[in-house]
Amino acid sequence: MQENQSTLGEFDYAAVVPPSLVDVLAAMNTDYSDQVIGQLTIKSLSMNLPILKGTTNDNLLIGVGTMQENQVMGMGNYTLIGHHMQDKSLLFGPLLKIKEGAIIQLNDQEILYTYQVQTTKIVSETDMSVLADVGDNRLTLITCDVSSATNQRFVVVATLVEK
């Protein structure tokens, strides 16, 4: 994971499309170990997903992707994006059930970062303000508000409480 941090991520937002269940199942047989930079865990949702560097269709079929090149876990606004699936048990499908106060953990094999959810909201897909660094250490999770093509995004904002 540490070696993967130093690689350049690919950020091809335009190529990301809503996946089918077949796409996700096929991706589960892909070796993506050279892309993984961490692990996201939300115990209250039974969610455990790899964090991959960059936002590509392939990355989002197997886990969550970083939204910006120079993000650092535990510093500033660490933003991750993932697919909302019709099967609510896959990828970010369970995320819409998250509650304020829920604990989210990120792990890069060296440090465990613990965040607590402060708020959730739905924004337009063109609202880039959720990516802004606002001076605190936070985690922002982004997914579609529904499992099909949509112009709305469900956003979870959590603040760092322990490192």
Short mmCIF file of N, CA and C in Angstrom, two decimals:
data_model
loop_
_atom_site.label_atom_id
_atom_site.label_comp_id
_atom_site.label_asym_id
_atom_site.label_seq_id
_atom_site.Cartn_x
_atom_site.Cartn_y
_atom_site.Cartn_z
N MET A 1 0.82 -1.20 0.00
CA MET A 1 0.00 0.00 0.00
C MET A 1 0.86 1.25 0.00
N GLN A 2 1.93 1.23 0.76
CA GLN A 2 2.78 2.41 0.83
C GLN A 2 3.44 2.71 -0.52
N GLU A 3 3.87 1.68 -1.23
CA GLU A 3 4.44 1.89 -2.57
C GLU A 3 3.40 2.46 -3.51
N ASN A 4 2.17 2.01 -3.40
CA ASN A 4 1.11 2.48 -4.28
C ASN A 4 0.79 3.95 -4.07
N GLN A 5 1.05 4.46 -2.86
CA GLN A 5 0.80 5.88 -2.57
C GLN A 5 1.62 6.79 -3.49
N SER A 6 2.80 6.35 -3.86
CA SER A 6 3.69 7.21 -4.65
C SER A 6 3.40 7.16 -6.15
N THR A 7 2.52 6.29 -6.58
CA THR A 7 2.19 6.22 -8.00
C THR A 7 1.19 7.32 -8.36
N LEU A 8 1.15 7.66 -9.62
CA LEU A 8 0.18 8.65 -10.09
C LEU A 8 -1.16 7.97 -10.29
N GLY A 9 -2.20 8.59 -9.81
CA GLY A 9 -3.55 8.07 -10.01
C GLY A 9 -4.12 8.58 -11.32
N GLU A 10 -5.08 7.86 -11.83
CA GLU A 10 -5.79 8.29 -13.04
C GLU A 10 -7.15 8.83 -12.61
N PHE A 11 -7.52 9.98 -13.14
CA PHE A 11 -8.78 10.61 -12.77
C PHE A 11 -9.58 10.86 -14.03
N ASP A 12 -10.35 9.85 -14.42
CA ASP A 12 -11.11 9.88 -15.66
C ASP A 12 -12.60 9.89 -15.34
N TYR A 13 -13.06 11.01 -14.76
CA TYR A 13 -14.44 11.12 -14.30
C TYR A 13 -15.44 10.89 -15.44
N ALA A 14 -15.13 11.35 -16.63
CA ALA A 14 -16.06 11.25 -17.76
C ALA A 14 -16.31 9.80 -18.17
N ALA A 15 -15.35 8.92 -17.91
CA ALA A 15 -15.50 7.52 -18.32
C ALA A 15 -16.25 6.67 -17.32
N VAL A 16 -16.55 7.23 -16.15
CA VAL A 16 -17.25 6.46 -15.12
C VAL A 16 -18.74 6.37 -15.48
N VAL A 17 -19.23 5.14 -15.53
CA VAL A 17 -20.63 4.90 -15.88
C VAL A 17 -21.27 3.99 -14.83
N PRO A 18 -22.59 4.06 -14.68
CA PRO A 18 -23.25 3.16 -13.72
C PRO A 18 -22.97 1.70 -14.09
N PRO A 19 -22.51 0.91 -13.13
CA PRO A 19 -22.15 -0.48 -13.43
C PRO A 19 -23.34 -1.43 -13.31
N SER A 20 -23.21 -2.55 -13.95
CA SER A 20 -24.18 -3.63 -13.76
C SER A 20 -23.63 -4.59 -12.72
N LEU A 21 -24.47 -5.45 -12.22
CA LEU A 21 -24.03 -6.48 -11.28
C LEU A 21 -22.99 -7.38 -11.94
N VAL A 22 -23.17 -7.68 -13.21
CA VAL A 22 -22.21 -8.50 -13.95
C VAL A 22 -20.83 -7.84 -13.99
N ASP A 23 -20.81 -6.50 -14.20
CA ASP A 23 -19.54 -5.77 -14.21
C ASP A 23 -18.81 -5.90 -12.87
N VAL A 24 -19.57 -5.75 -11.78
CA VAL A 24 -18.97 -5.82 -10.44
C VAL A 24 -18.47 -7.23 -10.16
N LEU A 25 -19.25 -8.24 -10.48
CA LEU A 25 -18.84 -9.62 -10.25
C LEU A 25 -17.60 -9.97 -11.07
N ALA A 26 -17.53 -9.51 -12.30
CA ALA A 26 -16.35 -9.77 -13.14
C ALA A 26 -15.12 -9.09 -12.56
N ALA A 27 -15.28 -7.90 -12.02
CA ALA A 27 -14.15 -7.15 -11.46
C ALA A 27 -13.59 -7.81 -10.20
N MET A 28 -14.41 -8.59 -9.52
CA MET A 28 -13.95 -9.26 -8.29
C MET A 28 -12.84 -10.26 -8.56
N ASN A 29 -12.70 -10.69 -9.78
CA ASN A 29 -11.63 -11.63 -10.16
C ASN A 29 -10.39 -10.93 -10.69
N THR A 30 -10.35 -9.61 -10.58
CA THR A 30 -9.23 -8.84 -11.08
C THR A 30 -8.23 -8.58 -9.96
N ASP A 31 -6.95 -8.69 -10.27
CA ASP A 31 -5.91 -8.36 -9.29
C ASP A 31 -5.68 -6.85 -9.33
N TYR A 32 -6.07 -6.19 -8.28
CA TYR A 32 -5.93 -4.74 -8.20
C TYR A 32 -4.96 -4.32 -7.09
N SER A 33 -4.15 -5.25 -6.60
CA SER A 33 -3.28 -4.99 -5.46
C SER A 33 -2.28 -3.86 -5.73
N ASP A 34 -1.94 -3.63 -6.99
CA ASP A 34 -1.00 -2.55 -7.30
C ASP A 34 -1.65 -1.17 -7.28
N GLN A 35 -2.95 -1.12 -7.00
CA GLN A 35 -3.68 0.15 -6.96
C GLN A 35 -4.17 0.50 -5.55
N VAL A 36 -4.21 -0.49 -4.65
CA VAL A 36 -4.79 -0.28 -3.32
C VAL A 36 -3.86 0.57 -2.46
N ILE A 37 -4.45 1.60 -1.84
CA ILE A 37 -3.68 2.46 -0.95
C ILE A 37 -4.24 2.45 0.47
N GLY A 38 -5.34 1.74 0.68
CA GLY A 38 -5.91 1.69 2.02
C GLY A 38 -7.19 0.88 2.05
N GLN A 39 -7.82 0.91 3.22
CA GLN A 39 -9.06 0.17 3.45
C GLN A 39 -10.04 1.10 4.15
N LEU A 40 -11.30 1.08 3.72
CA LEU A 40 -12.38 1.84 4.36
C LEU A 40 -13.29 0.85 5.06
N THR A 41 -13.58 1.11 6.33
CA THR A 41 -14.45 0.23 7.10
C THR A 41 -15.52 1.05 7.80
N ILE A 42 -16.78 0.63 7.64
CA ILE A 42 -17.90 1.20 8.39
C ILE A 42 -18.62 0.01 9.01
N LYS A 43 -18.27 -0.29 10.25
CA LYS A 43 -18.82 -1.49 10.91
C LYS A 43 -20.34 -1.45 11.02
N SER A 44 -20.92 -0.27 11.26
CA SER A 44 -22.37 -0.19 11.42
C SER A 44 -23.12 -0.54 10.14
N LEU A 45 -22.44 -0.52 8.99
CA LEU A 45 -23.05 -0.88 7.70
C LEU A 45 -22.47 -2.18 7.14
N SER A 46 -21.62 -2.84 7.93
CA SER A 46 -20.92 -4.05 7.47
C SER A 46 -20.19 -3.79 6.15
N MET A 47 -19.55 -2.64 6.06
CA MET A 47 -18.87 -2.23 4.84
C MET A 47 -17.36 -2.27 5.05
N ASN A 48 -16.68 -2.92 4.12
CA ASN A 48 -15.22 -3.03 4.15
C ASN A 48 -14.75 -3.02 2.70
N LEU A 49 -14.19 -1.89 2.25
CA LEU A 49 -13.83 -1.73 0.85
C LEU A 49 -12.39 -1.26 0.68
N PRO A 50 -11.71 -1.71 -0.37
CA PRO A 50 -10.39 -1.18 -0.65
C PRO A 50 -10.48 0.26 -1.16
N ILE A 51 -9.48 1.06 -0.81
CA ILE A 51 -9.35 2.41 -1.34
C ILE A 51 -8.30 2.35 -2.44
N LEU A 52 -8.67 2.84 -3.63
CA LEU A 52 -7.76 2.82 -4.77
C LEU A 52 -7.41 4.24 -5.17
N LYS A 53 -6.20 4.41 -5.64
CA LYS A 53 -5.75 5.74 -6.04
C LYS A 53 -6.34 6.10 -7.38
N GLY A 54 -7.14 7.17 -7.40
CA GLY A 54 -7.72 7.65 -8.63
C GLY A 54 -9.18 7.29 -8.79
N THR A 55 -9.80 7.93 -9.77
CA THR A 55 -11.21 7.70 -10.07
C THR A 55 -11.31 7.20 -11.50
N THR A 56 -11.45 5.90 -11.62
CA THR A 56 -11.65 5.27 -12.93
C THR A 56 -12.80 4.29 -12.81
N ASN A 57 -13.35 3.92 -13.93
CA ASN A 57 -14.44 2.96 -13.91
C ASN A 57 -13.99 1.64 -13.28
N ASP A 58 -12.77 1.19 -13.62
CA ASP A 58 -12.25 -0.06 -13.05
C ASP A 58 -12.10 0.03 -11.54
N ASN A 59 -11.54 1.13 -11.03
CA ASN A 59 -11.38 1.29 -9.59
C ASN A 59 -12.71 1.21 -8.87
N LEU A 60 -13.72 1.87 -9.42
CA LEU A 60 -15.01 1.95 -8.75
C LEU A 60 -15.81 0.66 -8.84
N LEU A 61 -15.37 -0.27 -9.66
CA LEU A 61 -16.02 -1.59 -9.72
C LEU A 61 -15.57 -2.50 -8.58
N ILE A 62 -14.46 -2.14 -7.93
CA ILE A 62 -13.93 -3.02 -6.88
C ILE A 62 -13.80 -2.36 -5.51
N GLY A 63 -13.98 -1.04 -5.47
CA GLY A 63 -13.84 -0.35 -4.20
C GLY A 63 -14.21 1.11 -4.35
N VAL A 64 -13.50 1.95 -3.61
CA VAL A 64 -13.71 3.39 -3.69
C VAL A 64 -12.44 4.04 -4.20
N GLY A 65 -12.59 5.19 -4.86
CA GLY A 65 -11.44 5.88 -5.43
C GLY A 65 -11.24 7.25 -4.82
N THR A 66 -10.00 7.69 -4.84
CA THR A 66 -9.70 9.04 -4.39
C THR A 66 -10.14 10.02 -5.47
N MET A 67 -10.50 11.21 -5.05
CA MET A 67 -11.04 12.21 -5.97
C MET A 67 -9.99 13.19 -6.49
N GLN A 68 -8.88 13.33 -5.77
CA GLN A 68 -7.87 14.31 -6.17
C GLN A 68 -6.49 13.70 -5.99
N GLU A 69 -5.55 14.14 -6.81
CA GLU A 69 -4.22 13.54 -6.86
C GLU A 69 -3.44 13.62 -5.55
N ASN A 70 -3.43 14.75 -4.90
CA ASN A 70 -2.52 14.96 -3.77
C ASN A 70 -3.17 14.78 -2.41
N GLN A 71 -4.22 14.01 -2.32
CA GLN A 71 -4.87 13.77 -1.05
C GLN A 71 -3.97 12.97 -0.12
N VAL A 72 -4.07 13.26 1.18
CA VAL A 72 -3.32 12.53 2.19
C VAL A 72 -4.30 12.13 3.29
N MET A 73 -4.35 10.83 3.60
CA MET A 73 -5.25 10.36 4.66
C MET A 73 -4.98 11.12 5.95
N GLY A 74 -6.06 11.55 6.59
CA GLY A 74 -5.95 12.24 7.87
C GLY A 74 -5.64 13.71 7.79
N MET A 75 -5.47 14.23 6.57
CA MET A 75 -5.13 15.65 6.41
C MET A 75 -6.09 16.32 5.43
N GLY A 76 -6.59 17.48 5.83
CA GLY A 76 -7.48 18.24 4.95
C GLY A 76 -8.77 17.50 4.68
N ASN A 77 -9.31 17.69 3.48
CA ASN A 77 -10.55 17.05 3.07
C ASN A 77 -10.21 15.85 2.21
N TYR A 78 -10.20 14.67 2.80
CA TYR A 78 -9.89 13.43 2.09
C TYR A 78 -11.19 12.93 1.47
N THR A 79 -11.31 13.01 0.16
CA THR A 79 -12.56 12.69 -0.52
C THR A 79 -12.47 11.38 -1.28
N LEU A 80 -13.50 10.55 -1.10
CA LEU A 80 -13.58 9.25 -1.76
C LEU A 80 -14.93 9.13 -2.46
N ILE A 81 -14.92 8.43 -3.59
CA ILE A 81 -16.14 8.23 -4.36
C ILE A 81 -16.34 6.75 -4.63
N GLY A 82 -17.60 6.32 -4.67
CA GLY A 82 -17.90 4.92 -4.94
C GLY A 82 -19.25 4.78 -5.59
N HIS A 83 -19.50 3.62 -6.19
CA HIS A 83 -20.77 3.34 -6.86
C HIS A 83 -21.86 2.95 -5.87
N HIS A 84 -23.05 3.47 -6.11
CA HIS A 84 -24.26 3.09 -5.38
C HIS A 84 -24.95 2.03 -6.23
N MET A 85 -25.01 0.83 -5.72
CA MET A 85 -25.55 -0.30 -6.48
C MET A 85 -26.99 -0.58 -6.11
N GLN A 86 -27.73 -1.16 -7.05
CA GLN A 86 -29.11 -1.57 -6.78
C GLN A 86 -29.12 -2.64 -5.68
N ASP A 87 -28.13 -3.55 -5.70
CA ASP A 87 -27.95 -4.51 -4.62
C ASP A 87 -27.31 -3.72 -3.47
N LYS A 88 -28.07 -3.40 -2.47
CA LYS A 88 -27.62 -2.53 -1.40
C LYS A 88 -26.49 -3.09 -0.55
N SER A 89 -26.07 -4.32 -0.81
CA SER A 89 -24.96 -4.90 -0.05
C SER A 89 -23.62 -4.71 -0.76
N LEU A 90 -23.63 -4.20 -1.99
CA LEU A 90 -22.41 -4.07 -2.78
C LEU A 90 -21.87 -2.64 -2.81
N LEU A 91 -20.54 -2.54 -2.80
CA LEU A 91 -19.84 -1.26 -2.93
C LEU A 91 -20.44 -0.22 -1.98
N PHE A 92 -20.80 0.98 -2.48
CA PHE A 92 -21.36 2.02 -1.61
C PHE A 92 -22.87 1.92 -1.49
N GLY A 93 -23.46 0.80 -1.90
CA GLY A 93 -24.90 0.60 -1.77
C GLY A 93 -25.43 0.86 -0.37
N PRO A 94 -24.75 0.39 0.69
CA PRO A 94 -25.26 0.59 2.05
C PRO A 94 -25.10 2.03 2.57
N LEU A 95 -24.32 2.86 1.88
CA LEU A 95 -23.95 4.16 2.43
C LEU A 95 -25.15 5.06 2.75
N LEU A 96 -26.21 4.98 1.97
CA LEU A 96 -27.35 5.85 2.20
C LEU A 96 -28.05 5.59 3.53
N LYS A 97 -27.69 4.49 4.21
CA LYS A 97 -28.28 4.17 5.51
C LYS A 97 -27.44 4.70 6.68
N ILE A 98 -26.34 5.36 6.40
CA ILE A 98 -25.45 5.83 7.47
C ILE A 98 -26.14 6.89 8.31
N LYS A 99 -25.82 6.91 9.59
CA LYS A 99 -26.42 7.85 10.54
C LYS A 99 -25.37 8.82 11.06
N GLU A 100 -25.83 10.01 11.45
CA GLU A 100 -24.93 10.95 12.11
C GLU A 100 -24.37 10.27 13.36
N GLY A 101 -23.09 10.48 13.60
CA GLY A 101 -22.43 9.86 14.75
C GLY A 101 -21.76 8.54 14.42
N ALA A 102 -22.06 7.96 13.26
CA ALA A 102 -21.44 6.68 12.87
C ALA A 102 -19.93 6.85 12.76
N ILE A 103 -19.22 5.77 13.01
CA ILE A 103 -17.77 5.76 12.95
C ILE A 103 -17.32 5.16 11.61
N ILE A 104 -16.38 5.84 10.98
CA ILE A 104 -15.77 5.38 9.73
C ILE A 104 -14.27 5.30 9.97
N GLN A 105 -13.66 4.19 9.56
CA GLN A 105 -12.22 4.05 9.74
C GLN A 105 -11.53 3.85 8.40
N LEU A 106 -10.37 4.50 8.27
CA LEU A 106 -9.48 4.30 7.14
C LEU A 106 -8.19 3.73 7.68
N ASN A 107 -7.57 2.84 6.91
CA ASN A 107 -6.35 2.19 7.34
C ASN A 107 -5.41 2.14 6.15
N ASP A 108 -4.17 2.59 6.35
CA ASP A 108 -3.18 2.52 5.27
C ASP A 108 -2.06 1.53 5.61
N GLN A 109 -2.31 0.61 6.48
CA GLN A 109 -1.40 -0.42 7.01
C GLN A 109 -0.37 0.14 7.98
N GLU A 110 -0.34 1.45 8.17
CA GLU A 110 0.54 2.04 9.17
C GLU A 110 -0.25 2.75 10.26
N ILE A 111 -1.31 3.44 9.83
CA ILE A 111 -2.09 4.26 10.75
C ILE A 111 -3.57 3.95 10.55
N LEU A 112 -4.31 3.92 11.66
CA LEU A 112 -5.76 3.77 11.63
C LEU A 112 -6.34 5.16 11.90
N TYR A 113 -7.13 5.66 10.96
CA TYR A 113 -7.77 6.96 11.07
C TYR A 113 -9.24 6.73 11.40
N THR A 114 -9.72 7.36 12.46
CA THR A 114 -11.12 7.20 12.87
C THR A 114 -11.85 8.53 12.70
N TYR A 115 -12.94 8.46 11.95
CA TYR A 115 -13.77 9.63 11.67
C TYR A 115 -15.16 9.40 12.23
N GLN A 116 -15.85 10.51 12.56
CA GLN A 116 -17.23 10.43 13.02
C GLN A 116 -18.11 11.27 12.09
N VAL A 117 -19.20 10.66 11.63
CA VAL A 117 -20.10 11.34 10.69
C VAL A 117 -20.77 12.53 11.36
N GLN A 118 -20.67 13.68 10.71
CA GLN A 118 -21.30 14.91 11.18
C GLN A 118 -22.60 15.21 10.45
N THR A 119 -22.59 14.95 9.14
CA THR A 119 -23.77 15.30 8.34
C THR A 119 -23.82 14.49 7.05
N THR A 120 -25.01 14.42 6.49
CA THR A 120 -25.20 13.85 5.15
C THR A 120 -26.05 14.84 4.37
N LYS A 121 -25.90 14.84 3.06
CA LYS A 121 -26.71 15.74 2.24
C LYS A 121 -26.72 15.25 0.80
N ILE A 122 -27.66 15.77 0.03
CA ILE A 122 -27.72 15.50 -1.40
C ILE A 122 -27.39 16.79 -2.12
N VAL A 123 -26.47 16.70 -3.08
CA VAL A 123 -26.05 17.87 -3.85
C VAL A 123 -26.12 17.54 -5.34
N SER A 124 -26.04 18.57 -6.14
CA SER A 124 -25.96 18.39 -7.59
C SER A 124 -24.61 17.80 -7.95
N GLU A 125 -24.56 17.00 -9.02
CA GLU A 125 -23.29 16.41 -9.44
C GLU A 125 -22.27 17.48 -9.83
N THR A 126 -22.71 18.69 -10.11
CA THR A 126 -21.80 19.77 -10.48
C THR A 126 -21.32 20.58 -9.28
N ASP A 127 -21.80 20.26 -8.08
CA ASP A 127 -21.41 20.98 -6.87
C ASP A 127 -20.04 20.50 -6.40
N MET A 128 -19.01 21.23 -6.77
CA MET A 128 -17.64 20.85 -6.42
C MET A 128 -17.21 21.37 -5.05
N SER A 129 -18.10 22.10 -4.38
CA SER A 129 -17.75 22.64 -3.07
C SER A 129 -17.46 21.53 -2.06
N VAL A 130 -18.01 20.33 -2.27
CA VAL A 130 -17.78 19.23 -1.34
C VAL A 130 -16.33 18.73 -1.39
N LEU A 131 -15.59 19.12 -2.42
CA LEU A 131 -14.18 18.73 -2.55
C LEU A 131 -13.24 19.73 -1.89
N ALA A 132 -13.76 20.89 -1.52
CA ALA A 132 -12.91 21.98 -1.01
C ALA A 132 -12.33 21.64 0.36
N ASP A 133 -11.10 22.08 0.56
CA ASP A 133 -10.46 21.98 1.86
C ASP A 133 -10.93 23.18 2.67
N VAL A 134 -11.58 22.94 3.79
CA VAL A 134 -12.16 24.03 4.57
C VAL A 134 -11.42 24.27 5.89
N GLY A 135 -10.20 23.73 6.01
CA GLY A 135 -9.36 24.03 7.16
C GLY A 135 -9.38 23.00 8.27
N ASP A 136 -10.18 21.95 8.14
CA ASP A 136 -10.17 20.91 9.17
C ASP A 136 -9.77 19.59 8.52
N ASN A 137 -9.64 18.56 9.32
CA ASN A 137 -9.32 17.22 8.81
C ASN A 137 -10.62 16.43 8.76
N ARG A 138 -11.08 16.16 7.53
CA ARG A 138 -12.37 15.51 7.35
C ARG A 138 -12.28 14.45 6.27
N LEU A 139 -13.29 13.62 6.26
CA LEU A 139 -13.47 12.61 5.23
C LEU A 139 -14.80 12.91 4.56
N THR A 140 -14.79 12.96 3.23
CA THR A 140 -16.01 13.18 2.47
C THR A 140 -16.21 11.98 1.56
N LEU A 141 -17.35 11.32 1.72
CA LEU A 141 -17.70 10.17 0.89
C LEU A 141 -18.80 10.59 -0.07
N ILE A 142 -18.67 10.20 -1.34
CA ILE A 142 -19.62 10.63 -2.37
C ILE A 142 -20.08 9.43 -3.17
N THR A 143 -21.39 9.37 -3.41
CA THR A 143 -21.98 8.34 -4.27
C THR A 143 -23.24 8.92 -4.90
N CYS A 144 -23.78 8.25 -5.87
CA CYS A 144 -25.04 8.68 -6.48
C CYS A 144 -26.17 8.52 -5.46
N ASP A 145 -27.20 9.35 -5.60
CA ASP A 145 -28.33 9.27 -4.67
C ASP A 145 -29.26 8.10 -4.97
N VAL A 146 -29.16 7.55 -6.18
CA VAL A 146 -29.91 6.37 -6.58
C VAL A 146 -28.96 5.46 -7.36
N SER A 147 -29.39 4.23 -7.62
CA SER A 147 -28.49 3.26 -8.25
C SER A 147 -28.46 3.34 -9.78
N SER A 148 -29.22 4.26 -10.35
CA SER A 148 -29.20 4.43 -11.81
C SER A 148 -28.60 5.80 -12.14
N ALA A 149 -28.48 6.11 -13.40
CA ALA A 149 -27.92 7.40 -13.82
C ALA A 149 -28.72 8.53 -13.18
N THR A 150 -28.02 9.49 -12.62
CA THR A 150 -28.65 10.60 -11.90
C THR A 150 -27.71 11.79 -11.90
N ASN A 151 -28.26 12.97 -11.66
CA ASN A 151 -27.42 14.16 -11.57
C ASN A 151 -27.30 14.64 -10.12
N GLN A 152 -27.66 13.78 -9.18
CA GLN A 152 -27.56 14.10 -7.75
C GLN A 152 -26.54 13.19 -7.08
N ARG A 153 -25.88 13.70 -6.05
CA ARG A 153 -24.91 12.93 -5.29
C ARG A 153 -25.26 12.96 -3.81
N PHE A 154 -25.11 11.80 -3.16
CA PHE A 154 -25.28 11.68 -1.71
C PHE A 154 -23.89 11.88 -1.12
N VAL A 155 -23.78 12.76 -0.15
CA VAL A 155 -22.49 13.13 0.43
C VAL A 155 -22.52 12.90 1.94
N VAL A 156 -21.47 12.26 2.44
CA VAL A 156 -21.28 12.05 3.87
C VAL A 156 -20.05 12.84 4.28
N VAL A 157 -20.18 13.65 5.32
CA VAL A 157 -19.04 14.41 5.84
C VAL A 157 -18.77 13.94 7.27
N ALA A 158 -17.52 13.52 7.50
CA ALA A 158 -17.11 13.04 8.81
C ALA A 158 -15.83 13.76 9.22
N THR A 159 -15.66 14.01 10.50
CA THR A 159 -14.46 14.69 10.98
C THR A 159 -13.53 13.68 11.68
N LEU A 160 -12.25 13.94 11.55
CA LEU A 160 -11.24 13.09 12.16
C LEU A 160 -11.30 13.23 13.67
N VAL A 161 -11.45 12.11 14.38
CA VAL A 161 -11.52 12.14 15.84
C VAL A 161 -10.34 11.43 16.50
N GLU A 162 -9.65 10.58 15.74
CA GLU A 162 -8.50 9.86 16.31
C GLU A 162 -7.60 9.36 15.21
N LYS A 163 -6.31 9.39 15.48
CA LYS A 163 -5.30 8.91 14.53
C LYS A 163 -4.35 8.01 15.28
#
